PDB file of C-alpha atoms in Angstrom:
ATOM      1  CA  MET A   1      -0.454  12.539 -15.960  1.00 92.00           C
ATOM      2  CA  LEU A   2      -3.376  11.287 -14.631  1.00 97.00           C
ATOM      3  CA  GLY A   3      -5.782  13.958 -13.332  1.00 97.00           C
ATOM      4  CA  LEU A   4      -9.874  13.866 -11.542  1.00 98.00           C
ATOM      5  CA  TYR A   5     -11.622  17.085 -12.323  1.00 98.00           C
ATOM      6  CA  GLU A   6     -15.076  16.808 -10.300  1.00 97.00           C
ATOM      7  CA  VAL A   7     -15.730  13.301 -10.782  1.00 98.00           C
ATOM      8  CA  SER A   8     -18.803  11.818  -9.541  1.00 97.00           C
ATOM      9  CA  ALA A   9     -19.225   8.317  -9.960  1.00 97.00           C
ATOM     10  CA  GLY A  10     -21.567   4.991  -8.450  1.00 96.00           C
ATOM     11  CA  TYR A  11     -23.211   1.922  -8.747  1.00 96.00           C
ATOM     12  CA  GLY A  12     -26.759   2.491 -10.319  1.00 94.00           C
ATOM     13  CA  LYS A  13     -28.554   5.419  -8.858  1.00 92.00           C
ATOM     14  CA  THR A  14     -26.282   5.035  -5.375  1.00 96.00           C
ATOM     15  CA  GLU A  15     -23.654   8.154  -5.919  1.00 97.00           C
ATOM     16  CA  VAL A  16     -20.300   6.570  -4.074  1.00 97.00           C
ATOM     17  CA  LEU A  17     -17.974   9.686  -5.352  1.00 97.00           C
ATOM     18  CA  HIS A  18     -18.609  12.970  -4.955  1.00 97.00           C
ATOM     19  CA  ASP A  19     -16.890  15.850  -7.289  1.00 97.00           C
ATOM     20  CA  VAL A  20     -13.361  14.081  -6.964  1.00 97.00           C
ATOM     21  CA  SER A  21     -10.509  15.963  -7.659  1.00 97.00           C
ATOM     22  CA  PHE A  22      -6.828  15.324  -7.829  1.00 97.00           C
ATOM     23  CA  GLU A  23      -3.894  16.059 -10.464  1.00 97.00           C
ATOM     24  CA  ILE A  24      -0.711  13.085 -10.414  1.00 97.00           C
ATOM     25  CA  LYS A  25       2.240  15.003 -12.406  1.00 94.00           C
ATOM     26  CA  GLU A  26       5.423  12.759 -10.625  1.00 96.00           C
ATOM     27  CA  ASN A  27       5.900   9.045 -10.738  1.00 97.00           C
ATOM     28  CA  GLY A  28       5.793   7.870  -7.684  1.00 97.00           C
ATOM     29  CA  ILE A  29       3.547   5.513  -5.123  1.00 97.00           C
ATOM     30  CA  TYR A  30      -0.029   7.506  -4.208  1.00 97.00           C
ATOM     31  CA  VAL A  31      -0.896   5.619  -1.465  1.00 95.00           C
ATOM     32  CA  LEU A  32      -4.903   5.817  -1.395  1.00 95.00           C
ATOM     33  CA  LEU A  33      -6.255   5.648   2.203  1.00 92.00           C
ATOM     34  CA  GLY A  34      -9.478   5.428   3.338  1.00 90.00           C
ATOM     35  CA  ARG A  35     -11.963   3.566   5.609  1.00 87.00           C
ATOM     36  CA  ASN A  36     -13.780   0.573   4.398  1.00 87.00           C
ATOM     37  CA  GLY A  37     -16.298   1.818   2.008  1.00 88.00           C
ATOM     38  CA  ALA A  38     -14.920   5.369   1.618  1.00 92.00           C
ATOM     39  CA  GLY A  39     -14.713   4.901  -2.283  1.00 94.00           C
ATOM     40  CA  LYS A  40     -11.010   3.657  -2.742  1.00 95.00           C
ATOM     41  CA  THR A  41     -12.329   0.734  -5.370  1.00 94.00           C
ATOM     42  CA  THR A  42     -14.794   2.677  -6.965  1.00 96.00           C
ATOM     43  CA  THR A  43     -12.138   5.645  -7.386  1.00 97.00           C
ATOM     44  CA  LEU A  44      -9.421   2.919  -9.244  1.00 97.00           C
ATOM     45  CA  ARG A  45     -12.251   1.653 -11.422  1.00 96.00           C
ATOM     46  CA  VAL A  46     -13.151   4.614 -12.629  1.00 97.00           C
ATOM     47  CA  ILE A  47      -9.864   5.664 -13.555  1.00 97.00           C
ATOM     48  CA  ALA A  48      -9.035   2.353 -15.140  1.00 96.00           C
ATOM     49  CA  GLY A  49     -12.451   2.929 -17.452  1.00 95.00           C
ATOM     50  CA  ILE A  50     -14.171  -0.031 -16.019  1.00 94.00           C
ATOM     51  CA  LEU A  51     -16.837   2.139 -14.150  1.00 96.00           C
ATOM     52  CA  PRO A  52     -17.751   5.649 -16.213  1.00 96.00           C
ATOM     53  CA  PRO A  53     -18.200   8.688 -13.812  1.00 97.00           C
ATOM     54  CA  PHE A  54     -21.963   9.786 -13.559  1.00 97.00           C
ATOM     55  CA  LYS A  55     -20.142  13.711 -14.134  1.00 97.00           C
ATOM     56  CA  GLY A  56     -16.689  15.142 -14.368  1.00 97.00           C
ATOM     57  CA  LYS A  57     -13.636  14.676 -16.289  1.00 97.00           C
ATOM     58  CA  ILE A  58     -10.498  11.978 -16.251  1.00 97.00           C
ATOM     59  CA  LYS A  59      -7.937  13.181 -18.286  1.00 97.00           C
ATOM     60  CA  LYS A  60      -5.311  10.389 -18.756  1.00 95.00           C
ATOM     61  CA  GLU A  61      -1.758  10.053 -20.510  1.00 95.00           C
ATOM     62  CA  GLY A  62      -0.354   6.434 -21.000  1.00 94.00           C
ATOM     63  CA  ASN A  63      -1.375   2.981 -20.742  1.00 95.00           C
ATOM     64  CA  ILE A  64      -3.028   1.211 -17.601  1.00 96.00           C
ATOM     65  CA  GLY A  65      -2.384  -1.753 -15.717  1.00 96.00           C
ATOM     66  CA  TYR A  66      -5.164  -2.756 -12.834  1.00 96.00           C
ATOM     67  CA  LEU A  67      -4.948  -4.903 -10.124  1.00 95.00           C
ATOM     68  CA  SER A  68      -8.650  -5.705  -9.260  1.00 91.00           C
ATOM     69  CA  HIS A  69      -9.239  -6.355  -5.733  1.00 84.00           C
ATOM     70  CA  SER A  70     -11.769  -9.279  -6.683  1.00 83.00           C
ATOM     71  CA  PHE A  71      -9.412 -11.114  -8.873  1.00 83.00           C
ATOM     72  CA  ALA A  72     -11.185 -11.136 -11.996  1.00 85.00           C
ATOM     73  CA  LEU A  73      -9.653 -14.641 -13.289  1.00 94.00           C
ATOM     74  CA  PRO A  74     -10.934 -17.177 -15.364  1.00 95.00           C
ATOM     75  CA  GLN A  75     -12.496 -19.993 -12.807  1.00 94.00           C
ATOM     76  CA  GLU A  76     -12.350 -22.793 -15.401  1.00 96.00           C
ATOM     77  CA  MET A  77      -8.866 -22.393 -16.668  1.00 97.00           C
ATOM     78  CA  SER A  78      -5.584 -23.598 -15.386  1.00 97.00           C
ATOM     79  CA  VAL A  79      -3.046 -21.380 -14.551  1.00 97.00           C
ATOM     80  CA  LYS A  80      -0.957 -21.858 -17.762  1.00 97.00           C
ATOM     81  CA  GLU A  81      -4.013 -21.710 -20.009  1.00 97.00           C
ATOM     82  CA  SER A  82      -4.815 -18.610 -18.407  1.00 97.00           C
ATOM     83  CA  LEU A  83      -1.474 -16.585 -18.426  1.00 97.00           C
ATOM     84  CA  GLU A  84      -1.940 -17.913 -21.892  1.00 97.00           C
ATOM     85  CA  PHE A  85      -5.231 -16.598 -22.744  1.00 96.00           C
ATOM     86  CA  PHE A  86      -4.401 -12.921 -20.974  1.00 96.00           C
ATOM     87  CA  SER A  87      -0.744 -12.529 -23.119  1.00 96.00           C
ATOM     88  CA  GLN A  88      -2.790 -13.253 -26.382  1.00 96.00           C
ATOM     89  CA  ILE A  89      -5.032 -10.204 -25.161  1.00 94.00           C
ATOM     90  CA  ILE A  90      -2.970  -8.186 -23.947  1.00 93.00           C
ATOM     91  CA  GLY A  91       0.532  -9.197 -25.117  1.00 94.00           C
ATOM     92  CA  GLY A  92       3.653 -10.253 -22.895  1.00 93.00           C
ATOM     93  CA  ASP A  93       5.048 -13.622 -22.516  1.00 95.00           C
ATOM     94  CA  PRO A  94       4.178 -15.777 -19.498  1.00 96.00           C
ATOM     95  CA  ASN A  95       7.378 -16.813 -18.851  1.00 94.00           C
ATOM     96  CA  ASN A  96       8.271 -13.794 -17.546  1.00 93.00           C
ATOM     97  CA  VAL A  97       6.058 -14.117 -14.712  1.00 96.00           C
ATOM     98  CA  ILE A  98       5.661 -17.665 -13.631  1.00 96.00           C
ATOM     99  CA  GLY A  99       9.368 -17.402 -11.960  1.00 93.00           C
ATOM    100  CA  ARG A 100       8.912 -14.098 -10.957  1.00 91.00           C
ATOM    101  CA  PHE A 101       5.824 -14.440  -8.875  1.00 93.00           C
ATOM    102  CA  HIS A 102       6.525 -18.642  -8.016  1.00 92.00           C
ATOM    103  CA  LEU A 103       3.750 -19.878 -10.134  1.00 96.00           C
ATOM    104  CA  GLU A 104       5.879 -22.974 -11.560  1.00 96.00           C
ATOM    105  CA  ASP A 105       4.226 -25.570  -9.104  1.00 95.00           C
ATOM    106  CA  ILE A 106       0.462 -24.862  -9.971  1.00 97.00           C
ATOM    107  CA  LEU A 107       0.625 -24.267 -13.517  1.00 97.00           C
ATOM    108  CA  ASP A 108      -1.712 -26.831 -14.038  1.00 97.00           C
ATOM    109  CA  LYS A 109      -4.094 -26.345 -11.319  1.00 97.00           C
ATOM    110  CA  ARG A 110      -7.291 -24.663 -11.923  1.00 97.00           C
ATOM    111  CA  ILE A 111      -7.913 -21.287 -11.325  1.00 97.00           C
ATOM    112  CA  SER A 112     -10.551 -22.569  -8.831  1.00 96.00           C
ATOM    113  CA  SER A 113      -8.705 -24.663  -6.907  1.00 96.00           C
ATOM    114  CA  LEU A 114      -6.233 -22.221  -5.688  1.00 95.00           C
ATOM    115  CA  SER A 115      -6.020 -20.561  -1.953  1.00 93.00           C
ATOM    116  CA  GLN A 116      -6.397 -16.672  -1.755  1.00 91.00           C
ATOM    117  CA  GLY A 117      -2.822 -16.351  -1.511  1.00 91.00           C
ATOM    118  CA  GLN A 118      -2.264 -18.516  -5.428  1.00 94.00           C
ATOM    119  CA  LYS A 119      -4.740 -16.157  -6.678  1.00 95.00           C
ATOM    120  CA  LYS A 120      -3.613 -12.944  -5.741  1.00 93.00           C
ATOM    121  CA  LYS A 121      -0.346 -14.446  -6.949  1.00 94.00           C
ATOM    122  CA  LEU A 122      -1.654 -14.989 -10.347  1.00 96.00           C
ATOM    123  CA  SER A 123      -3.634 -11.822 -10.477  1.00 96.00           C
ATOM    124  CA  LEU A 124      -0.109  -9.738 -10.082  1.00 95.00           C
ATOM    125  CA  ALA A 125       1.658 -11.918 -12.496  1.00 96.00           C
ATOM    126  CA  LYS A 126      -1.562 -10.780 -15.136  1.00 96.00           C
ATOM    127  CA  VAL A 127      -0.919  -7.214 -14.514  1.00 95.00           C
ATOM    128  CA  PHE A 128       2.945  -7.384 -14.862  1.00 96.00           C
ATOM    129  CA  LEU A 129       2.754  -9.418 -17.659  1.00 95.00           C
ATOM    130  CA  LYS A 130       3.105  -6.025 -19.741  1.00 93.00           C
ATOM    131  CA  ASP A 131       4.681  -3.185 -19.043  1.00 95.00           C
ATOM    132  CA  TYR A 132       2.371   0.151 -18.392  1.00 96.00           C
ATOM    133  CA  ASP A 133       2.782   3.562 -17.807  1.00 97.00           C
ATOM    134  CA  ILE A 134       0.333   3.867 -14.947  1.00 97.00           C
ATOM    135  CA  TYR A 135      -0.619   0.875 -12.430  1.00 97.00           C
ATOM    136  CA  LEU A 136      -3.492   0.714 -10.019  1.00 97.00           C
ATOM    137  CA  LEU A 137      -2.927  -1.854  -7.063  1.00 97.00           C
ATOM    138  CA  ASP A 138      -5.852  -2.276  -4.947  1.00 94.00           C
ATOM    139  CA  GLU A 139      -3.941  -4.562  -1.723  1.00 92.00           C
ATOM    140  CA  PRO A 140      -1.307  -5.956  -3.797  1.00 93.00           C
ATOM    141  CA  THR A 141       0.394  -7.639  -0.786  1.00 91.00           C
ATOM    142  CA  GLU A 142      -3.347  -9.150   0.555  1.00 89.00           C
ATOM    143  CA  ASN A 143      -2.735 -12.776   1.261  1.00 87.00           C
ATOM    144  CA  LEU A 144       0.583 -13.314   0.245  1.00 89.00           C
ATOM    145  CA  ASP A 145       3.607 -15.257   2.157  1.00 87.00           C
ATOM    146  CA  PRO A 146       5.791 -12.287   3.798  1.00 83.00           C
ATOM    147  CA  ILE A 147       8.432 -13.211   1.672  1.00 86.00           C
ATOM    148  CA  LEU A 148       6.723 -12.903  -1.636  1.00 88.00           C
ATOM    149  CA  ALA A 149       4.830  -9.647  -0.243  1.00 89.00           C
ATOM    150  CA  SER A 150       8.371  -8.260   0.623  1.00 89.00           C
ATOM    151  CA  GLU A 151       9.385  -8.962  -3.044  1.00 90.00           C
ATOM    152  CA  ILE A 152       5.862  -7.434  -3.935  1.00 92.00           C
ATOM    153  CA  ARG A 153       6.833  -4.239  -2.505  1.00 91.00           C
ATOM    154  CA  LYS A 154      10.209  -3.545  -4.052  1.00 93.00           C
ATOM    155  CA  LEU A 155       9.263  -4.471  -7.351  1.00 93.00           C
ATOM    156  CA  ILE A 156       6.550  -1.334  -6.466  1.00 94.00           C
ATOM    157  CA  VAL A 157       9.210   0.733  -5.320  1.00 95.00           C
ATOM    158  CA  SER A 158      11.645   0.180  -8.179  1.00 95.00           C
ATOM    159  CA  LEU A 159       8.680   0.572 -10.949  1.00 95.00           C
ATOM    160  CA  SER A 160       7.905   4.184  -8.974  1.00 96.00           C
ATOM    161  CA  LYS A 161      11.126   5.471 -10.512  1.00 95.00           C
ATOM    162  CA  SER A 162       9.785   5.926 -13.987  1.00 96.00           C
ATOM    163  CA  LYS A 163       6.039   4.910 -13.494  1.00 97.00           C
ATOM    164  CA  ILE A 164       2.925   6.528 -11.532  1.00 98.00           C
ATOM    165  CA  ILE A 165       1.287   3.597  -9.159  1.00 98.00           C
ATOM    166  CA  ILE A 166      -1.794   4.219  -7.051  1.00 97.00           C
ATOM    167  CA  TYR A 167      -2.060   1.854  -4.473  1.00 93.00           C
ATOM    168  CA  THR A 168      -4.466   0.773  -1.550  1.00 93.00           C
ATOM    169  CA  SER A 169      -3.258  -1.124   1.773  1.00 86.00           C
ATOM    170  CA  HIS A 170      -4.809  -1.604   4.724  1.00 81.00           C
ATOM    171  CA  ASN A 171      -0.948  -2.267   6.158  1.00 78.00           C
ATOM    172  CA  LEU A 172      -0.335   1.235   7.606  1.00 80.00           C
ATOM    173  CA  TYR A 173       3.369   0.181   8.085  1.00 78.00           C
ATOM    174  CA  GLU A 174       4.001  -0.783   4.737  1.00 83.00           C
ATOM    175  CA  ALA A 175       2.210   2.194   3.399  1.00 86.00           C
ATOM    176  CA  ARG A 176       4.573   4.484   5.219  1.00 83.00           C
ATOM    177  CA  GLU A 177       7.393   2.075   4.021  1.00 85.00           C
ATOM    178  CA  ILE A 178       7.235   2.507   0.165  1.00 91.00           C
ATOM    179  CA  GLY A 179       4.602   5.531  -0.277  1.00 93.00           C
ATOM    180  CA  ASN A 180       5.819   9.008  -1.664  1.00 95.00           C
ATOM    181  CA  TYR A 181       2.371  10.522  -1.106  1.00 96.00           C
ATOM    182  CA  VAL A 182      -0.978   9.877   0.739  1.00 93.00           C
ATOM    183  CA  ILE A 183      -4.695  10.434  -0.537  1.00 95.00           C
ATOM    184  CA  VAL A 184      -6.870   9.930   1.859  1.00 93.00           C
ATOM    185  CA  ILE A 185     -10.659   9.636   0.754  1.00 94.00           C
ATOM    186  CA  ASP A 186     -13.608  10.128   3.493  1.00 92.00           C
ATOM    187  CA  LYS A 187     -17.063   9.534   2.565  1.00 93.00           C
ATOM    188  CA  GLY A 188     -16.339   9.700  -1.376  1.00 96.00           C
ATOM    189  CA  ARG A 189     -14.324  13.217  -0.763  1.00 96.00           C
ATOM    190  CA  ILE A 190     -10.824  13.774  -1.196  1.00 96.00           C
ATOM    191  CA  SER A 191      -9.959  14.826   2.421  1.00 93.00           C
ATOM    192  CA  LEU A 192      -6.147  15.213   1.730  1.00 92.00           C
ATOM    193  CA  PHE A 193      -3.381  14.783  -0.354  1.00 96.00           C
ATOM    194  CA  LYS A 194       0.308  15.466   0.683  1.00 93.00           C
ATOM    195  CA  PRO A 195       3.932  14.228   0.718  1.00 94.00           C
ATOM    196  CA  ILE A 196       3.867  11.318   3.470  1.00 90.00           C
ATOM    197  CA  ASN A 197       7.375  12.490   5.256  1.00 85.00           C
ATOM    198  CA  GLU A 198       4.869  15.766   5.695  1.00 86.00           C
ATOM    199  CA  ILE A 199       2.486  13.289   7.688  1.00 81.00           C
ATOM    200  CA  LYS A 200       3.382  14.288  11.781  1.00 73.00           C
ATOM    201  CA  LEU A 201       1.971  12.437  14.719  1.00 64.00           C
ATOM    202  CA  ARG A 202      -0.458  14.478  16.940  1.00 68.00           C
ATOM    203  CA  GLU A 203       1.644  12.008  19.769  1.00 69.00           C
ATOM    204  CA  TYR A 204       5.587  10.905  19.521  1.00 78.00           C
ATOM    205  CA  THR A 205       5.941   7.543  21.065  1.00 86.00           C
ATOM    206  CA  ILE A 206       8.716   4.810  20.732  1.00 89.00           C
ATOM    207  CA  GLY A 207       9.781   1.846  22.454  1.00 93.00           C
ATOM    208  CA  ILE A 208      12.825   0.776  23.457  1.00 95.00           C
ATOM    209  CA  ARG A 209      14.700  -2.469  23.719  1.00 94.00           C
ATOM    210  CA  ALA A 210      17.496  -2.242  26.209  1.00 94.00           C
ATOM    211  CA  SER A 211      19.695  -4.559  28.679  1.00 94.00           C
ATOM    212  CA  GLU A 212      18.396  -2.803  31.626  1.00 92.00           C
ATOM    213  CA  ASP A 213      15.191  -2.225  33.262  1.00 94.00           C
ATOM    214  CA  LEU A 214      14.688   1.104  31.817  1.00 95.00           C
ATOM    215  CA  SER A 215      11.475   2.023  34.389  1.00 93.00           C
ATOM    216  CA  LYS A 216      13.837   3.084  37.344  1.00 89.00           C
ATOM    217  CA  ILE A 217      15.537   5.805  34.842  1.00 91.00           C
ATOM    218  CA  LEU A 218      12.902   7.200  32.232  1.00 93.00           C
ATOM    219  CA  LYS A 219       9.000   7.678  32.855  1.00 92.00           C
ATOM    220  CA  GLY A 220       7.174   5.479  30.683  1.00 93.00           C
ATOM    221  CA  GLU A 221       5.477   1.582  31.046  1.00 94.00           C
ATOM    222  CA  TYR A 222       6.590  -1.521  29.407  1.00 95.00           C
ATOM    223  CA  GLN A 223       4.487  -3.439  26.614  1.00 93.00           C
ATOM    224  CA  GLY A 224       5.702  -6.571  26.473  1.00 92.00           C
ATOM    225  CA  ASP A 225       9.458  -6.345  25.673  1.00 92.00           C
ATOM    226  CA  TYR A 226       9.416  -2.275  24.806  1.00 94.00           C
ATOM    227  CA  PHE A 227       9.821   0.004  26.950  1.00 95.00           C
ATOM    228  CA  VAL A 228       6.981   2.636  26.175  1.00 94.00           C
ATOM    229  CA  ILE A 229       7.439   6.875  26.274  1.00 93.00           C
ATOM    230  CA  ASN A 230       5.046   8.918  24.955  1.00 88.00           C
ATOM    231  CA  LEU A 231       7.521  12.472  23.391  1.00 86.00           C
ATOM    232  CA  ASN A 232       6.006  15.973  22.471  1.00 79.00           C
ATOM    233  CA  ASP A 233       8.996  15.893  19.599  1.00 75.00           C
ATOM    234  CA  PRO A 234      11.177  13.084  17.931  1.00 72.00           C
ATOM    235  CA  ALA A 235      13.975  15.461  18.718  1.00 76.00           C
ATOM    236  CA  GLU A 236      13.688  14.254  22.670  1.00 86.00           C
ATOM    237  CA  VAL A 237      14.781  10.792  21.592  1.00 89.00           C
ATOM    238  CA  ASN A 238      18.881  12.002  21.135  1.00 88.00           C
ATOM    239  CA  SER A 239      18.877  13.278  24.363  1.00 90.00           C
ATOM    240  CA  ILE A 240      17.146   9.504  25.712  1.00 93.00           C
ATOM    241  CA  ILE A 241      20.188   7.430  24.038  1.00 92.00           C
ATOM    242  CA  GLN A 242      22.633  10.016  25.173  1.00 91.00           C
ATOM    243  CA  GLU A 243      21.279   9.430  28.918  1.00 92.00           C
ATOM    244  CA  LEU A 244      21.341   5.643  28.704  1.00 94.00           C
ATOM    245  CA  MET A 245      24.880   5.243  27.022  1.00 92.00           C
ATOM    246  CA  ARG A 246      25.965   7.293  30.121  1.00 92.00           C
ATOM    247  CA  ARG A 247      25.026   4.993  32.310  1.00 93.00           C
ATOM    248  CA  ASN A 248      26.922   2.299  30.164  1.00 94.00           C
ATOM    249  CA  ILE A 249      23.075   0.381  29.141  1.00 94.00           C
ATOM    250  CA  ASN A 250      23.213  -1.514  25.617  1.00 93.00           C
ATOM    251  CA  ILE A 251      20.221  -0.506  23.424  1.00 93.00           C
ATOM    252  CA  PHE A 252      18.941  -3.456  21.552  1.00 93.00           C
ATOM    253  CA  GLU A 253      15.908  -1.080  19.610  1.00 91.00           C
ATOM    254  CA  ILE A 254      14.209   1.747  19.217  1.00 89.00           C
ATOM    255  CA  LYS A 255      11.024   1.846  16.893  1.00 84.00           C
ATOM    256  CA  GLU A 256       7.921   3.847  16.674  1.00 79.00           C
ATOM    257  CA  MET A 257       5.044   2.529  18.034  1.00 81.00           C
ATOM    258  CA  ARG A 258       2.566   4.286  16.548  1.00 75.00           C
ATOM    259  CA  ASN A 259       2.151   5.089  12.686  1.00 74.00           C
ATOM    260  CA  PRO A 260       1.058   8.542  11.674  1.00 72.00           C
ATOM    261  CA  LEU A 261      -1.122   7.229   9.174  1.00 81.00           C
ATOM    262  CA  GLU A 262      -3.075   5.894  11.571  1.00 75.00           C
ATOM    263  CA  ASP A 263      -4.413   9.437  12.616  1.00 73.00           C
ATOM    264  CA  LEU A 264      -5.844   9.846   8.865  1.00 75.00           C
ATOM    265  CA  LEU A 265      -8.453   7.569   9.340  1.00 73.00           C
ATOM    266  CA  ARG A 266      -9.433   8.483  12.596  1.00 71.00           C
TER     267      ARG A 266
END
């Protein structure tokens, strides 16, 4: 489990977190959301033990792996040297992560010469050298190509069955897709903690791609290839589908055009 109880923390004399309290007792993915500067990274650093709190109590059961947004890699080493270095400190076999994170072609490169995406892959490899009970992942898919980003999401989902994962992301669709709970931090305070599936849109908006012009049938407007409709309730989608099928119109795709997590950051 993991618990923060009236924790305040910051840098120097500047307080960033103010009396933050929450408790996690179930395995799963906890998406930490907030605007830039809200205190997301500070929260992860406090939990990881990197930043001591000004006051309050932190309770942790289990070991913690932390993916820092700032990479924290030895710039003068090669990729291979750094993995061997970290394995000596924290344990684990570098060979187990080299293939998983597609590092074969850059093993002999100095870290200082790597792209941002390559550094992110190496940072992920460092975290997953060893098995942890709690993972703190600060934007784990940022700067990754779509294929590897998809693989990381699958890995995170798989781990969440037996681990606690606190995860920050600016990709709200990704967060909604894989997250179990959302924790919203606003100006250094927790403003919401609840299951993601309980977060509802204020207004439900769908886009439809179909074989015919829908503007003659439904009330809405085209945005690119999608005919966009604002609904009061998701249940209305079924009647729209039935009406289009009655008219023998082929429906290629129906998707939500807005993400309910967006409303939490307004």
